[in-house]
Amino acid sequence: MMDDLFPDDVPDWREALEPGAMVLRGFALPHVPLLLAGVNRVAAAAPFRHMHTPGGFRMSVALTGCGHAGWVSDRHGYRYQAHDPLSGQPWPPMPAGFAALAQQAAAEAGFAGFLPDACLINRYEPGARMTLHQDKNERDFSQPVVSISLGLPAVFQFGGNERSDKTQRVPLAHGDVVVWGGPARLRYHGVLPLKPGLHPLLGECRINMTFRKVY
Ligand code: SIN
Ligand code: FE2
């Protein structure tokens, strides 16, 4: 039982946000070198870029991705596609170890057997933010989203199924992982503007990696 594994006098590293959504505090910390080496390798082949929304606004977050699908936004809309529009080449493959780590995190949060085929990598500099949105361009909502935070801390907003629903503010630090799926899969979520700071490994930036099963 949970109670035996996590006695009352030990702080629980798993924090339930609501049914289907959980923060795994520090879960990715042992894997930071692997993750950063992989992010650097991906960014060398598919550089971080600021996409534009269909309405023509430049997104403050820079992004790239790896795996079978990458998320793109331009004046035609939002979608996943198999090729990087900058190079016309397929997105770089997911570095070894990425999918297994995402699968372990999903299992800790109650979603066994998660097999992600895409990893989006977001880079936030001070002031960058992600407005409230739903992740709904994927085909199969029975699969969760696994989100890893690295670098500068941020405030994650986690809301309801309507944009206007009240949101909780969840502080996220280097190494924290958020998993949402099941009844929470279509919750609106976002990130408040990043506060300036200097992270010992990443400098003036936050990297967020989200794993999904797109196809
Ligand atoms: C996202 O919703 O795609 C990013 C979330 C985050 O940066 O924590
Ligand atoms: Fe999202």
Short mmCIF file of C-alpha atoms and ligand atoms in Angstrom, two decimals:
data_model
loop_
_atom_site.label_atom_id
_atom_site.label_comp_id
_atom_site.label_asym_id
_atom_site.label_seq_id
_atom_site.Cartn_x
_atom_site.Cartn_y
_atom_site.Cartn_z
CA MET A 1 0.00 0.00 0.00
CA MET A 2 1.04 3.62 -0.59
CA ASP A 3 0.94 4.22 3.18
CA ASP A 4 3.66 1.68 3.77
CA LEU A 5 5.90 2.97 1.02
CA PHE A 6 5.47 6.60 1.99
CA PRO A 7 5.11 6.92 5.78
CA ASP A 8 3.73 10.20 7.13
CA ASP A 9 7.05 11.51 8.41
CA VAL A 10 8.76 11.23 5.01
CA PRO A 11 7.89 13.95 2.53
CA ASP A 12 6.16 12.38 -0.44
CA TRP A 13 7.99 13.00 -3.71
CA ARG A 14 4.77 12.30 -5.56
CA GLU A 15 2.22 15.07 -5.40
CA ALA A 16 -1.22 14.43 -6.83
CA LEU A 17 -2.63 17.53 -8.52
CA GLU A 18 -5.95 15.83 -9.15
CA PRO A 19 -7.06 12.41 -10.41
CA GLY A 20 -4.82 11.57 -13.39
CA ALA A 21 -2.28 14.34 -12.78
CA MET A 22 0.83 14.09 -10.64
CA VAL A 23 4.12 15.86 -10.02
CA LEU A 24 7.13 13.58 -9.48
CA ARG A 25 9.54 15.80 -7.60
CA GLY A 26 13.16 15.39 -8.70
CA PHE A 27 12.37 12.27 -10.71
CA ALA A 28 14.60 13.26 -13.64
CA LEU A 29 17.57 14.43 -11.52
CA PRO A 30 19.63 11.24 -11.91
CA HIS A 31 19.13 11.46 -15.67
CA VAL A 32 20.05 15.10 -16.27
CA PRO A 33 23.39 14.38 -18.03
CA LEU A 34 21.71 11.98 -20.46
CA LEU A 35 18.86 14.41 -21.09
CA LEU A 36 21.08 17.44 -21.69
CA ALA A 37 23.45 15.54 -23.96
CA GLY A 38 20.43 14.37 -25.95
CA VAL A 39 18.89 17.86 -26.13
CA ASN A 40 22.19 19.25 -27.42
CA ARG A 41 22.40 16.55 -30.05
CA VAL A 42 18.83 17.17 -31.19
CA ALA A 43 19.33 20.96 -31.27
CA ALA A 44 22.48 20.56 -33.37
CA ALA A 45 20.40 18.82 -36.07
CA ALA A 46 17.12 20.70 -35.57
CA PRO A 47 17.86 24.11 -34.03
CA PHE A 48 15.55 25.81 -31.54
CA ARG A 49 13.31 28.27 -33.36
CA HIS A 50 10.51 30.67 -32.52
CA MET A 51 7.40 29.60 -34.39
CA HIS A 52 4.49 31.85 -35.24
CA THR A 53 0.92 31.29 -34.18
CA PRO A 54 -1.76 31.02 -36.88
CA GLY A 55 -2.66 34.62 -35.92
CA GLY A 56 0.87 35.75 -36.77
CA PHE A 57 2.36 36.18 -33.29
CA ARG A 58 5.92 35.05 -32.62
CA MET A 59 5.93 32.55 -29.76
CA SER A 60 8.17 33.58 -26.85
CA VAL A 61 9.19 29.95 -26.30
CA ALA A 62 11.72 28.50 -28.75
CA LEU A 63 11.18 24.90 -29.72
CA THR A 64 12.54 21.85 -31.41
CA GLY A 65 11.74 18.16 -31.18
CA CYS A 66 12.73 14.60 -31.87
CA GLY A 67 11.06 11.31 -32.58
CA HIS A 68 8.55 10.43 -35.27
CA ALA A 69 6.65 13.69 -35.11
CA GLY A 70 7.36 17.31 -34.31
CA TRP A 71 4.81 19.96 -33.38
CA VAL A 72 4.72 22.91 -35.73
CA SER A 73 2.76 26.11 -35.86
CA ASP A 74 2.50 28.55 -38.75
CA ARG A 75 -0.17 30.58 -40.45
CA HIS A 76 -1.90 27.39 -41.57
CA GLY A 77 -2.41 26.23 -37.98
CA TYR A 78 -0.99 23.86 -35.39
CA ARG A 79 -0.16 20.29 -36.22
CA TYR A 80 2.33 17.46 -35.94
CA GLN A 81 4.47 16.64 -38.92
CA ALA A 82 7.18 14.08 -39.61
CA HIS A 83 9.59 16.61 -41.13
CA ASP A 84 11.29 19.66 -39.70
CA PRO A 85 10.04 22.57 -41.82
CA LEU A 86 13.42 24.32 -41.46
CA SER A 87 15.44 21.53 -43.05
CA GLY A 88 12.82 19.41 -44.82
CA GLN A 89 14.45 16.44 -43.07
CA PRO A 90 12.79 14.04 -40.63
CA TRP A 91 13.07 15.23 -37.01
CA PRO A 92 16.13 13.73 -35.30
CA PRO A 93 15.51 10.34 -33.68
CA MET A 94 14.75 10.24 -29.97
CA PRO A 95 18.08 9.85 -28.16
CA ALA A 96 18.62 6.52 -26.39
CA GLY A 97 17.13 6.47 -22.91
CA PHE A 98 14.54 9.22 -23.49
CA ALA A 99 11.54 6.97 -24.13
CA ALA A 100 12.44 4.59 -21.30
CA LEU A 101 12.65 7.46 -18.82
CA ALA A 102 9.30 8.86 -19.94
CA GLN A 103 7.81 5.39 -19.66
CA GLN A 104 9.09 5.00 -16.08
CA ALA A 105 7.68 8.38 -15.10
CA ALA A 106 4.30 7.55 -16.63
CA ALA A 107 4.24 4.23 -14.77
CA GLU A 108 5.00 5.99 -11.45
CA ALA A 109 1.95 8.13 -12.09
CA GLY A 110 -0.26 5.14 -12.87
CA PHE A 111 0.05 4.92 -16.67
CA ALA A 112 1.84 1.66 -17.43
CA GLY A 113 3.09 0.85 -20.92
CA PHE A 114 3.47 4.42 -22.23
CA LEU A 115 5.34 4.34 -25.54
CA PRO A 116 6.01 7.92 -26.64
CA ASP A 117 6.80 8.57 -30.29
CA ALA A 118 7.52 12.29 -29.95
CA CYS A 119 9.46 14.55 -27.61
CA LEU A 120 8.94 18.29 -27.95
CA ILE A 121 11.64 20.45 -26.44
CA ASN A 122 10.74 23.97 -25.33
CA ARG A 123 13.32 26.57 -24.35
CA TYR A 124 12.21 29.46 -22.13
CA GLU A 125 14.30 32.54 -21.57
CA PRO A 126 13.35 35.11 -18.93
CA GLY A 127 9.96 36.59 -19.82
CA ALA A 128 8.95 33.66 -22.04
CA ARG A 129 5.64 32.01 -21.21
CA MET A 130 3.13 29.54 -22.53
CA THR A 131 -0.47 30.70 -22.47
CA LEU A 132 -3.21 28.32 -21.34
CA HIS A 133 -3.87 25.61 -23.89
CA GLN A 134 -4.92 21.97 -24.20
CA ASP A 135 -2.67 19.31 -25.72
CA LYS A 136 -5.14 17.92 -28.20
CA ASN A 137 -3.34 17.41 -31.51
CA GLU A 138 -2.56 13.81 -30.57
CA ARG A 139 -4.75 10.94 -31.78
CA ASP A 140 -5.04 8.82 -28.70
CA PHE A 141 -6.07 10.61 -25.50
CA SER A 142 -5.77 7.38 -23.52
CA GLN A 143 -2.02 8.09 -23.48
CA PRO A 144 -0.66 10.60 -20.96
CA VAL A 145 1.66 13.56 -21.41
CA VAL A 146 4.99 13.38 -19.55
CA SER A 147 6.68 16.74 -19.00
CA ILE A 148 10.23 17.15 -17.66
CA SER A 149 11.53 20.49 -16.35
CA LEU A 150 15.21 21.42 -16.43
CA GLY A 151 17.06 24.61 -15.55
CA LEU A 152 15.41 27.72 -14.11
CA PRO A 153 12.29 27.20 -12.00
CA ALA A 154 8.88 28.06 -13.41
CA VAL A 155 5.27 28.28 -12.33
CA PHE A 156 3.07 25.78 -14.13
CA GLN A 157 -0.64 26.55 -14.31
CA PHE A 158 -2.96 23.59 -14.24
CA GLY A 159 -6.62 24.27 -14.90
CA GLY A 160 -9.81 22.53 -15.89
CA ASN A 161 -11.43 21.44 -19.13
CA GLU A 162 -12.50 25.01 -19.94
CA ARG A 163 -10.09 27.86 -20.49
CA SER A 164 -11.97 29.98 -17.96
CA ASP A 165 -11.75 27.36 -15.17
CA LYS A 166 -9.70 28.27 -12.13
CA THR A 167 -6.05 27.16 -12.30
CA GLN A 168 -3.67 25.91 -9.64
CA ARG A 169 -0.13 27.27 -9.67
CA VAL A 170 2.47 24.55 -9.38
CA PRO A 171 6.10 25.55 -8.88
CA LEU A 172 8.38 23.35 -10.99
CA ALA A 173 12.11 22.97 -10.36
CA HIS A 174 15.03 21.38 -12.19
CA GLY A 175 14.38 17.63 -12.41
CA ASP A 176 10.64 17.72 -11.64
CA VAL A 177 8.32 15.71 -13.87
CA VAL A 178 4.60 16.29 -14.38
CA VAL A 179 2.39 13.54 -15.78
CA TRP A 180 -1.22 14.09 -16.79
CA GLY A 181 -3.57 11.65 -18.45
CA GLY A 182 -6.82 9.76 -18.02
CA PRO A 183 -9.45 12.13 -16.63
CA ALA A 184 -6.87 14.98 -16.62
CA ARG A 185 -5.59 14.48 -20.17
CA LEU A 186 -7.35 17.52 -21.68
CA ARG A 187 -6.80 19.96 -18.85
CA TYR A 188 -5.83 23.49 -19.84
CA HIS A 189 -2.29 24.25 -18.73
CA GLY A 190 0.38 26.88 -19.24
CA VAL A 191 3.53 28.44 -17.85
CA LEU A 192 3.76 31.93 -16.27
CA PRO A 193 6.45 34.29 -17.60
CA LEU A 194 9.86 32.91 -16.59
CA LYS A 195 11.58 34.94 -13.88
CA PRO A 196 15.15 36.01 -14.60
CA GLY A 197 17.83 33.89 -12.95
CA LEU A 198 20.97 31.92 -13.54
CA HIS A 199 20.85 28.15 -13.31
CA PRO A 200 24.20 26.46 -12.55
CA LEU A 201 23.87 24.03 -15.49
CA LEU A 202 21.65 25.86 -17.94
CA GLY A 203 22.31 29.54 -17.30
CA GLU A 204 19.48 31.92 -18.10
CA CYS A 205 17.08 29.32 -19.36
CA ARG A 206 14.53 26.65 -18.67
CA ILE A 207 14.17 23.58 -20.85
CA ASN A 208 10.93 21.63 -20.86
CA MET A 209 10.59 18.28 -22.60
CA THR A 210 7.15 16.83 -23.27
CA PHE A 211 6.70 13.24 -24.32
CA ARG A 212 3.57 12.11 -26.08
CA LYS A 213 2.16 9.37 -28.21
CA VAL A 214 1.12 11.28 -31.30
CA TYR A 215 0.33 8.53 -33.78
C1 SIN B 1 3.68 22.59 -22.70
O1 SIN B 1 2.55 22.69 -22.25
O2 SIN B 1 3.86 22.15 -23.84
C2 SIN B 1 4.87 23.01 -21.92
C3 SIN B 1 4.71 22.93 -20.45
C4 SIN B 1 5.96 23.38 -19.74
O3 SIN B 1 6.80 24.07 -20.31
O4 SIN B 1 6.10 23.04 -18.55
FE FE2 B 2 0.99 21.71 -23.44
#
